[in-house]
Short mmCIF file of C-alpha atoms and ligand atoms in Angstrom, two decimals:
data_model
loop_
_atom_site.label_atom_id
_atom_site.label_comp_id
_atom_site.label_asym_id
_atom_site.label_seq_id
_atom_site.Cartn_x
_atom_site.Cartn_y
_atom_site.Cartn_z
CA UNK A 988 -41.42 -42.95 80.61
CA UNK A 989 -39.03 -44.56 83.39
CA UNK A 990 -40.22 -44.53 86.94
CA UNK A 991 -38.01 -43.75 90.00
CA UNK A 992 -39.05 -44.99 93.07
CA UNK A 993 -37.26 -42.26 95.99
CA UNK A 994 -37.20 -43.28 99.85
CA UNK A 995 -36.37 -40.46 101.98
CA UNK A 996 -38.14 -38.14 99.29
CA UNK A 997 -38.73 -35.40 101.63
CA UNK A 998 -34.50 -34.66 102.47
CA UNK A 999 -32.42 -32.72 101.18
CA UNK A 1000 -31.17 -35.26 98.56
CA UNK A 1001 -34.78 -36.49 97.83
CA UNK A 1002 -36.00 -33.19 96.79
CA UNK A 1003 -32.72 -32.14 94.60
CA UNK A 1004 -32.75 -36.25 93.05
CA UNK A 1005 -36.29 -35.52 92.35
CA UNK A 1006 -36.26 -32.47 90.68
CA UNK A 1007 -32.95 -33.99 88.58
CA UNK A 1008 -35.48 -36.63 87.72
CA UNK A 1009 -38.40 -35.60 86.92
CA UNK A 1010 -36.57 -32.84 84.51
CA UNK A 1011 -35.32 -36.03 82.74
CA UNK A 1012 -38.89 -37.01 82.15
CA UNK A 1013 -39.29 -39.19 84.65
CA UNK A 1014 -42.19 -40.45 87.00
CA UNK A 1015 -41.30 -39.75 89.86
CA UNK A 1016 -42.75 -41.77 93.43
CA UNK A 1017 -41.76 -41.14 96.57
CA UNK A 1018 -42.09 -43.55 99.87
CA UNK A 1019 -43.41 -40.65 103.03
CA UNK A 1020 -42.96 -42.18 106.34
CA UNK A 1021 -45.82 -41.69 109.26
CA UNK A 1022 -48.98 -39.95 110.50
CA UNK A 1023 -49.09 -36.03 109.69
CA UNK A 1024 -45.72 -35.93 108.53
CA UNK A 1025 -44.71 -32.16 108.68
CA UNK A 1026 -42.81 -32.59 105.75
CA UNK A 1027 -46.12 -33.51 103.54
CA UNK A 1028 -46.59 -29.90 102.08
CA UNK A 1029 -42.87 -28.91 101.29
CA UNK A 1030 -43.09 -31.87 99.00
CA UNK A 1031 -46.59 -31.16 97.94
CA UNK A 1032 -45.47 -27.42 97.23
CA UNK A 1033 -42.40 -28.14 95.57
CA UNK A 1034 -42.51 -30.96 93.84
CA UNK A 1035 -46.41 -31.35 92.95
CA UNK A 1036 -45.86 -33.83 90.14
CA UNK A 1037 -44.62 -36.58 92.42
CA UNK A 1038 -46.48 -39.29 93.37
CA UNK A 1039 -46.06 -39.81 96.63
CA UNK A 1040 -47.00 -43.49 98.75
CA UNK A 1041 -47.41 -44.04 102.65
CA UNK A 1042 -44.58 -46.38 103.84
CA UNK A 1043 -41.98 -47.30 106.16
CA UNK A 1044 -38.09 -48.72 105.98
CA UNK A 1045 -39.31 -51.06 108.80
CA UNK A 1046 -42.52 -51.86 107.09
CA UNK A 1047 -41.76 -54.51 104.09
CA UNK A 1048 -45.13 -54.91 103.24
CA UNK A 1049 -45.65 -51.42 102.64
CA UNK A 1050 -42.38 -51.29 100.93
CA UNK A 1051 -44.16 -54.32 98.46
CA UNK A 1052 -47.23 -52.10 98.03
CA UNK A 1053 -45.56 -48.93 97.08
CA UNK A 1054 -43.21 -50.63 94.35
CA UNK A 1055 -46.65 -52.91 93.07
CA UNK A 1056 -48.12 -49.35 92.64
CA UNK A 1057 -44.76 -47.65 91.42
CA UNK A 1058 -43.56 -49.99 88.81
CA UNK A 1059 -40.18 -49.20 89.12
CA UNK A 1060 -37.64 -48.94 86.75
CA UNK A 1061 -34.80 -47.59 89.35
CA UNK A 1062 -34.93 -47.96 93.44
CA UNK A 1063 -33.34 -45.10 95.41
CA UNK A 1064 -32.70 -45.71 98.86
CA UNK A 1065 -32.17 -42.60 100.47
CA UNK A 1066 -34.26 -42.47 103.86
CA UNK A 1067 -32.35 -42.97 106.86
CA UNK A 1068 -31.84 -41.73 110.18
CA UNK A 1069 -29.20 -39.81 109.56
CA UNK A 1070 -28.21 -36.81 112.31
CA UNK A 1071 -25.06 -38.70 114.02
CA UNK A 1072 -24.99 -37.42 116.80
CA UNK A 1073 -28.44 -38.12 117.61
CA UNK A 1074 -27.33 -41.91 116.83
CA UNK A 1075 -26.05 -42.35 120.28
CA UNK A 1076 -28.91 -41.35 122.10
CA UNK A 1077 -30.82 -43.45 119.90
CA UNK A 1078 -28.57 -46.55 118.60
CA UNK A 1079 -31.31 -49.40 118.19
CA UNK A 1080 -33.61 -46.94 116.20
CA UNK A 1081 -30.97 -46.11 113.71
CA UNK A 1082 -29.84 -49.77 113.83
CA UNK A 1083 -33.52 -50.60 112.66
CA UNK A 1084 -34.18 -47.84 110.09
CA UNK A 1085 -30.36 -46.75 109.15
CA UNK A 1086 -29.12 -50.24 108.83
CA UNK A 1087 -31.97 -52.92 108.63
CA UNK A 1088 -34.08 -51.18 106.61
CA UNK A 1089 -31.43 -51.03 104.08
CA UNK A 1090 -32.05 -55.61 103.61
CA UNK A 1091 -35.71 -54.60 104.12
CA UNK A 1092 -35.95 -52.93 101.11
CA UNK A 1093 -33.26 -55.10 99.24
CA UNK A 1094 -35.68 -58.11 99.82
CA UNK A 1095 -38.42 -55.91 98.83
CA UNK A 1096 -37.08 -55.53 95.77
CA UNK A 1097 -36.22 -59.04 95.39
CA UNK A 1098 -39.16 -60.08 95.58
CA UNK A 1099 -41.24 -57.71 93.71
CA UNK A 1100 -38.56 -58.21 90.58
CA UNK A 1101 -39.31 -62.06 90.32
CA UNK A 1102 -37.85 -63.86 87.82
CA UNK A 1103 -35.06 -60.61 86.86
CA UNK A 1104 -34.06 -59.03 89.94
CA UNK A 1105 -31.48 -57.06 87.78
CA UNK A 1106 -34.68 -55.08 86.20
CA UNK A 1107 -35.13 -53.03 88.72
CA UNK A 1108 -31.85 -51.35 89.53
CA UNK A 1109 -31.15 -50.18 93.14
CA UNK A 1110 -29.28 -47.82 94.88
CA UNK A 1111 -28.00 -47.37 98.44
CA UNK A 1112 -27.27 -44.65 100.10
CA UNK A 1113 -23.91 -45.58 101.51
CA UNK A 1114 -21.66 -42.70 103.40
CA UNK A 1115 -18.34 -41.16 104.24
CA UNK A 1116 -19.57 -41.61 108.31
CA UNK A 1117 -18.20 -45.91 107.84
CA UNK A 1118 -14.47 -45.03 107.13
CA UNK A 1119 -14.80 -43.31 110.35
CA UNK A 1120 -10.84 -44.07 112.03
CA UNK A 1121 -9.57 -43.45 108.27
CA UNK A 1122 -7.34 -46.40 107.71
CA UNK A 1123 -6.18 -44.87 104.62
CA UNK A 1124 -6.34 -41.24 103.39
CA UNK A 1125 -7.63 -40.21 101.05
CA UNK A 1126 -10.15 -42.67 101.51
CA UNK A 1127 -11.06 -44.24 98.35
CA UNK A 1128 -14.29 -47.34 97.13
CA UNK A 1129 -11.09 -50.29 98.94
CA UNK A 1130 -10.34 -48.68 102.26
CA UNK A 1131 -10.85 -50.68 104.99
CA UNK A 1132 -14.13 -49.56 107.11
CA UNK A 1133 -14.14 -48.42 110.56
CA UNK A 1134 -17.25 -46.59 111.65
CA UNK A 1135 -17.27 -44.71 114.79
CA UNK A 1136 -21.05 -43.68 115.57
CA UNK A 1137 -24.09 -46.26 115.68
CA UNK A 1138 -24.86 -44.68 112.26
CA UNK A 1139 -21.51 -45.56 110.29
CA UNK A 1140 -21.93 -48.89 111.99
CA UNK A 1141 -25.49 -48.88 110.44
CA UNK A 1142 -24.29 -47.83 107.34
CA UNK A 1143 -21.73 -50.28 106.69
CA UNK A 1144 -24.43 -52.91 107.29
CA UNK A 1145 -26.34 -51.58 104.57
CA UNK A 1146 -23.22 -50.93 102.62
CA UNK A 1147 -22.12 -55.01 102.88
CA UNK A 1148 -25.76 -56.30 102.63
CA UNK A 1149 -26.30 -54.21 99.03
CA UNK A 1150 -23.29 -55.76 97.74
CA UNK A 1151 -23.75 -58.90 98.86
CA UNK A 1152 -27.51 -58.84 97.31
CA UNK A 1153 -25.45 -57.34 94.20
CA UNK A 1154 -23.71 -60.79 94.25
CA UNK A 1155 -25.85 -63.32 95.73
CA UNK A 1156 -28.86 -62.56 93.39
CA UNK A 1157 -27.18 -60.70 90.40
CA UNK A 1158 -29.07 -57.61 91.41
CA UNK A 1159 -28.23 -54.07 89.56
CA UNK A 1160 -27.05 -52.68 93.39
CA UNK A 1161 -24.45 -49.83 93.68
CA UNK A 1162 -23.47 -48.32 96.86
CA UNK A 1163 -22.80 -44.52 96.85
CA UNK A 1164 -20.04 -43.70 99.29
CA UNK A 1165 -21.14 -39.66 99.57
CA UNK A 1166 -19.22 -37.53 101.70
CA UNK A 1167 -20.68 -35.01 103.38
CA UNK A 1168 -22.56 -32.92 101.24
CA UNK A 1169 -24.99 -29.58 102.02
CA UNK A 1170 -26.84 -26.95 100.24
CA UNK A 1171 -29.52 -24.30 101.56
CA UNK A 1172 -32.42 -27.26 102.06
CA UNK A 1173 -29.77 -28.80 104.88
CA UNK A 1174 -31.27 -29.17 107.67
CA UNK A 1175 -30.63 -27.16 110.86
CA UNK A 1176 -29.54 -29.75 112.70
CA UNK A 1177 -25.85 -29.99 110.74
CA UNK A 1178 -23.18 -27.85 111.41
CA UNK A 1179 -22.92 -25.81 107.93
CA UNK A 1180 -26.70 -25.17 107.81
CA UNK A 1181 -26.63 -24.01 111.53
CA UNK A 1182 -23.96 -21.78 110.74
CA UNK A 1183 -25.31 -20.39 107.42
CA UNK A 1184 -28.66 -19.50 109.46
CA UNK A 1185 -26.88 -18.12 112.28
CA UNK A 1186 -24.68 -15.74 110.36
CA UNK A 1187 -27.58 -14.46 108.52
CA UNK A 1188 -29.33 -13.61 111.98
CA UNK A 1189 -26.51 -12.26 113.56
CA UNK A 1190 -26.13 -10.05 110.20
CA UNK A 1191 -29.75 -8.91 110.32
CA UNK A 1192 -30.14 -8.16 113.93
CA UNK A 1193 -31.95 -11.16 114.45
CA UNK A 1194 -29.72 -13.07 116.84
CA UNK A 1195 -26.68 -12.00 119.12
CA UNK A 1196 -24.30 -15.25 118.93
CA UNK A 1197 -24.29 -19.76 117.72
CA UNK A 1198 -23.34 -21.80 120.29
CA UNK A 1199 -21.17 -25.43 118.04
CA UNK A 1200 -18.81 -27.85 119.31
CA UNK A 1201 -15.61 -28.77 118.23
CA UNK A 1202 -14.35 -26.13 115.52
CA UNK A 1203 -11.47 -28.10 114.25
CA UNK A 1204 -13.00 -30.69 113.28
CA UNK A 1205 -12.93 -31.22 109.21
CA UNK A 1206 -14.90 -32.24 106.30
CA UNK A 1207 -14.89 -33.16 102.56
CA UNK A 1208 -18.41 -31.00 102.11
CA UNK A 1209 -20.20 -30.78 98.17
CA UNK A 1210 -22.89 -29.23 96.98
CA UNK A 1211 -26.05 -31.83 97.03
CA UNK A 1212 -27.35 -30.68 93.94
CA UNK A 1213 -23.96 -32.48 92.58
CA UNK A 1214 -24.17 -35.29 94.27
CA UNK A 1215 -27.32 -36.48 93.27
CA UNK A 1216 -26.26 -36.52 89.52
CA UNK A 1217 -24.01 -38.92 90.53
CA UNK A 1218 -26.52 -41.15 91.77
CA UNK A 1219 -28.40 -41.45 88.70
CA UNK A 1220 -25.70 -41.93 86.75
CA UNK A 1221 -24.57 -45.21 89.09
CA UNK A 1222 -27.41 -46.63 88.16
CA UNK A 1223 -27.21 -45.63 84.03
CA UNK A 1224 -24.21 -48.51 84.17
CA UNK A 1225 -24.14 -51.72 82.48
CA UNK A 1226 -22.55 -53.21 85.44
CA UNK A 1227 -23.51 -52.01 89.32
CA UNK A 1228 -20.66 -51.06 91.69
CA UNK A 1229 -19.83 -48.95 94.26
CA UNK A 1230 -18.25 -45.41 94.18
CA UNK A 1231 -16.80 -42.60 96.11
CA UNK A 1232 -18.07 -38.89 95.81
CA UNK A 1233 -16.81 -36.64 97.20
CA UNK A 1234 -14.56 -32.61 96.46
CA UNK A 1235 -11.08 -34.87 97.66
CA UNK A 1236 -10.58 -31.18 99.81
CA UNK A 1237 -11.28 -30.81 103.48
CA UNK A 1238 -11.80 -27.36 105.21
CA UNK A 1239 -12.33 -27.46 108.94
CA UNK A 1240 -15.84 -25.53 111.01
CA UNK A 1241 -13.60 -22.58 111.01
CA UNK A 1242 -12.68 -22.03 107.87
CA UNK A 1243 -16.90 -22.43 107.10
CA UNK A 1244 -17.53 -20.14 109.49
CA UNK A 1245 -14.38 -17.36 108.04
CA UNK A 1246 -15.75 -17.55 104.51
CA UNK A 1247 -19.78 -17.06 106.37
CA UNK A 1248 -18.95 -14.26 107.97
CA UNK A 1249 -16.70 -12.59 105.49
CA UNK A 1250 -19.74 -13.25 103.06
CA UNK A 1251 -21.57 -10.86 104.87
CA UNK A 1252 -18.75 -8.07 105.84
CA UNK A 1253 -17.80 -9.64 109.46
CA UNK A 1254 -14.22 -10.48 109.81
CA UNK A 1255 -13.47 -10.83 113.29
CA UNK A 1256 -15.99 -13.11 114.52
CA UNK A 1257 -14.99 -14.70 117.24
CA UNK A 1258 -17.18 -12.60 119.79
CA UNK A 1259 -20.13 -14.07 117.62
CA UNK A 1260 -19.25 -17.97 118.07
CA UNK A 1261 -19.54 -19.77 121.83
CA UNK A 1262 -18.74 -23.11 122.39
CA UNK A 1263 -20.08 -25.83 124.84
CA UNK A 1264 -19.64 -29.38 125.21
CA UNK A 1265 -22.96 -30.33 124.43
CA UNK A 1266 -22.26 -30.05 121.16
CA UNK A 1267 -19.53 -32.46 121.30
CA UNK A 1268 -19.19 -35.96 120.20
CA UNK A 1269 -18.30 -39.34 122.20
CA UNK A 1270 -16.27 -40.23 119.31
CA UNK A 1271 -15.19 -38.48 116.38
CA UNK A 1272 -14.40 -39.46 112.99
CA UNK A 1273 -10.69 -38.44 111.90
CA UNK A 1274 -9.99 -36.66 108.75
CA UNK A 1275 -12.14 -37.45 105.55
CA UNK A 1276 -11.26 -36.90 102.04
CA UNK A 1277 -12.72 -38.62 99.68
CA UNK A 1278 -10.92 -39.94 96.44
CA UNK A 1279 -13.43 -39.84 93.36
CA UNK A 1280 -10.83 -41.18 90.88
CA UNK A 1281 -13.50 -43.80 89.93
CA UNK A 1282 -16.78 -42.22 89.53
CA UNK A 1283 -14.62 -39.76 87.94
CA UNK A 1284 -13.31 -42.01 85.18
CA UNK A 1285 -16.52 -43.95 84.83
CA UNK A 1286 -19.08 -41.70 85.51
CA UNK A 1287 -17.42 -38.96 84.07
CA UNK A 1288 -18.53 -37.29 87.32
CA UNK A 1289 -16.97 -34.07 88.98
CA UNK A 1290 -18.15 -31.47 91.51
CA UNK A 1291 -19.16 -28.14 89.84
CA UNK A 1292 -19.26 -26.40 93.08
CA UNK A 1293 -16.58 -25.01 94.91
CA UNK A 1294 -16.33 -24.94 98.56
CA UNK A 1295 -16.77 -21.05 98.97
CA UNK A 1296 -19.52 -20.87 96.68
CA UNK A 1297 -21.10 -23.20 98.68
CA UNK A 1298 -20.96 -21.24 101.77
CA UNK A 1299 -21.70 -18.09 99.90
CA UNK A 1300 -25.34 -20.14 98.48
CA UNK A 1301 -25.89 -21.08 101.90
CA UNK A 1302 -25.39 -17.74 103.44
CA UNK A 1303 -27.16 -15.80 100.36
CA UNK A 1304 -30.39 -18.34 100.81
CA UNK A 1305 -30.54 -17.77 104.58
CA UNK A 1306 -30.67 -14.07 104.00
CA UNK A 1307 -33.48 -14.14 101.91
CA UNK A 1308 -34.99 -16.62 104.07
CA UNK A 1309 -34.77 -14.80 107.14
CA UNK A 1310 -35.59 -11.47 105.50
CA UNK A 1311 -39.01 -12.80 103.98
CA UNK A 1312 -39.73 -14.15 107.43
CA UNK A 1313 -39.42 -18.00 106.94
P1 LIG B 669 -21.81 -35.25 110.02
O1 LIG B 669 -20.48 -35.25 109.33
O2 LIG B 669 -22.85 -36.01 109.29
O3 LIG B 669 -21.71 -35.63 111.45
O4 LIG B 669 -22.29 -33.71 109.91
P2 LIG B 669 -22.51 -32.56 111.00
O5 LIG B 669 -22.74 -31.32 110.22
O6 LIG B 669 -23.55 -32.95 112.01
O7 LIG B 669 -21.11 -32.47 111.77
C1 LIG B 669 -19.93 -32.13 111.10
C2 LIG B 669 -18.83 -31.82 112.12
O8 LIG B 669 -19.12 -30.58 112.75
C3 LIG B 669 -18.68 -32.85 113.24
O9 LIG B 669 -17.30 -33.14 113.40
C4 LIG B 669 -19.19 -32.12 114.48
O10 LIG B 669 -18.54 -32.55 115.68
C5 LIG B 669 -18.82 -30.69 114.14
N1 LIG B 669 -19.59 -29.70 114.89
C6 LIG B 669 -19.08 -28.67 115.63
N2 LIG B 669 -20.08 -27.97 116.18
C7 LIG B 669 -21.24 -28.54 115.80
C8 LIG B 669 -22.62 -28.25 116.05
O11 LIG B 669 -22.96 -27.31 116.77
N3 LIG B 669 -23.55 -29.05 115.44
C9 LIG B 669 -23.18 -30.10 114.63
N4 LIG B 669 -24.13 -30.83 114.04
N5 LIG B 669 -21.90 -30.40 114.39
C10 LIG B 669 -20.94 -29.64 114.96
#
C-alpha cells in the first residue's frame, strides 16, 4: 500500500487530496499544526482513516519524526499561510511558514531519503498569487514571476527552492502552479465562499446585505476537487516538473456574485452588496489566466467543472448548511 504524507491536511485541498487518496488505497498521514487545533475533529469526522502526526512547517525536527513514522512514498506540501490579504499585516509570519517552510521540509525530506532522495517524491504547493503584475497573459509554467503580496513573494521562494532541490539533489520535486481554486469547504475568509454564504443568508432571511471590496477584480477560479487530481498525477511522472492548472477563463466578483444570486431567484442585487475599503488591497494582482497546455498534454489533465456549476455547488451547499443550522 503507498503512503502519502499531506501537510496542510486540514484545508480545503488536504481534505479533497485525502479523500482522492485514500479511495486509491492509500495510507494516508497528515502533519496537524499546534495546541487544540479547532480543526482536529473535522478531520477526525471526515476522514477517520487518516493518520494524523503533531508538527510544524517551522519545526524540522518534527517534520523528521512525522516522515520516520509515515514512511512515505509521496510528500505533499500543502500547508501554508495562505489568506493574502492577511499577508500584509503579517509579512514575516508568512515569510517563515509560506516561504521557509517550503526548504524546511525539502531538507526534511532530504535527509530522511538518504542515499535516494528521488524515492520519496515531493510536491509543492506553488500558486497563481507569484505571476502577480502578469508579464505575459495567459500566464503559462515560463512566464516571468512578479509577485505582488508578501505571500506570492513567499511562494516564489518556495517555488525556486523546490526546483532547485529538484536539480541540486536529483529529487522527484514538481511545483504546482494552481490558480485559484474553491469549492463549498473554502473558507470564509475568500471572496467566493463569503459570497456563496452570504447569498444563502440573504435568501433565507438570515442576513440583510455582504459588505467585499473591489468587484472588478478577476480570477481564473476551479473546482478543488479537480485540482487535486492533478497533484497526484504530478507526482505519477517518470520525470518531476512543474505545471500550470488552472480553467484558462477569468470571470470577475460580479459576474460570481450574478450567477449566486440568480441561483437562488435574485436578479437585481445590487441593494444586497455594500462596499468598503477595508476590504481592499495595497496592491493587486492584474489579470490571471492560467494556460494548462502542459499538464494538459502530459497529465492528460482537464477541469470537469464549469465556472457556473461551481457557483451553483457553492450556493446549493450553503443552503443546506445554513438551513440545518451549521
Ligand atoms: P486570492 O486570489 O487568493 O487573493 O483570493 P480571495 O478570494 O481572497 O480574493 C480574490 C479577489 O477578490 C481579490 O482580488 C480581492 O481583492 C477580491 N475581493 C473583493 N472583495 C473581497 C472580500 O470581501 N474578501 C476577499 N477575500 N476578497 C475580495
Amino acid at each position: 500500500m503507498p503512503s502519502a504524507l499531506i501537510t496542510g491536511i486540514t484545508g480545503q485541498d488536504g481534505l479533497y487530496l485525502s479523500e482522492l487518496l485514500l479511495a486509491k488505497g492509500y495510507d494516508v498521514h497528515g502533519l496537524i499544526r499546534g495546541q487544540n487545533n479547532p480543526k482536529l475533529d473535522l478531520v477526525h469526522e471526515l476522514l477517520p482513516d487518516v493518520q494524523l502526526h503533531t508538527g510544524d512547517l517551522t519545526d524540522m525536527s518534527s517534520l523528521i519524526r512525522a516522515l520516520r513514522v509515515s514512511q512515505p512514498d509521496e510528500v505533499y506540501n500543502l500547508g501554508a499561510i495562505s489568506f493574502v490579504a492577511y499577508s500584509w499585516e503579517n509579512a514575516a509570519l508568512t515569510t517563515d511558514v509560506t516561504g521557509k517552510g517550503v526548504l524546511t521540509m525539502l531538507e526534511a525530506v532530504r535527509l530522511h531519503a538518504g542515499d535516494d532522495p528521488a524515492s520519496v517524491r515531493f510536491y509543492q504547493a506553488s500558486s497563481s498569487e507569484m505571476f502577480g503584475k502578469v508579464q505575459e497573459t495567459p500566464q503559462r509554467e515560463s512566464t516571468l514571476l512578479w509577485p505582488r503580496s508578501p505571500y506570492g513573494v513567499a511562494k516564489v521562494f518556495g517555488h525556486y527552492m523546490t526546483i532547485n532541490y529538484r536539480e541540486s539533489y536529483g529529487m522527484h520535486a514538481s511545483s504546482g502552479i494552481l490558480f485559484n481554486h474553491e469549492s463549498p469547504r473554502r473558507g470564509p475568509e475568500f471572496v467566493t465562499r463569503k459570497i456563496s454564504q452570504a447569498v444563502a443568508r440573504i435568501k433565507l432571511g438570515l442576513q440583510d446585505d455582504v459588505t467585499l471590496g473591489n468587484l472588478d477584480s478577476r480570477r481564473d477560479w476551479g473546482f478543488a476537487g479537480d485540482y487535486v487530481e492533478a497533484m497526484w498525477r504530478m507526482l505519477q511522472q517518470d520525470t518531476a516538473d512543474d505545471f500550470v492548472i488552472a480553467t484558462g477563463e477569468t470571470h470577475s466578483i460580479r459576474e460570481f456574485l450574478d450567477i449566486a444570486f440568480r441561483h437562488v431567484g435574485i436578479d437585481d442585487w445590487a441593494s444586497y452588496v455594500k462596499q468598503d475599503p477595508r476590504f481592499m488591497r495595497p496592491a493587486e494582482v492584474d489579470l490571471l489566466i492560467g494556460d494548462a497546455t502542459k499538464a494538459n498534454e502530459v497529465l492528460g489533465w482537464k477541469p470537469t467543472v464549469t465556472f457556473p456549476q461551481l457557483v451553483a455547488m457553492m450556493v446549493d451547499a450553503d443552503l443546506e448548511a445554513q438551513r440545518a443550522g451549521w
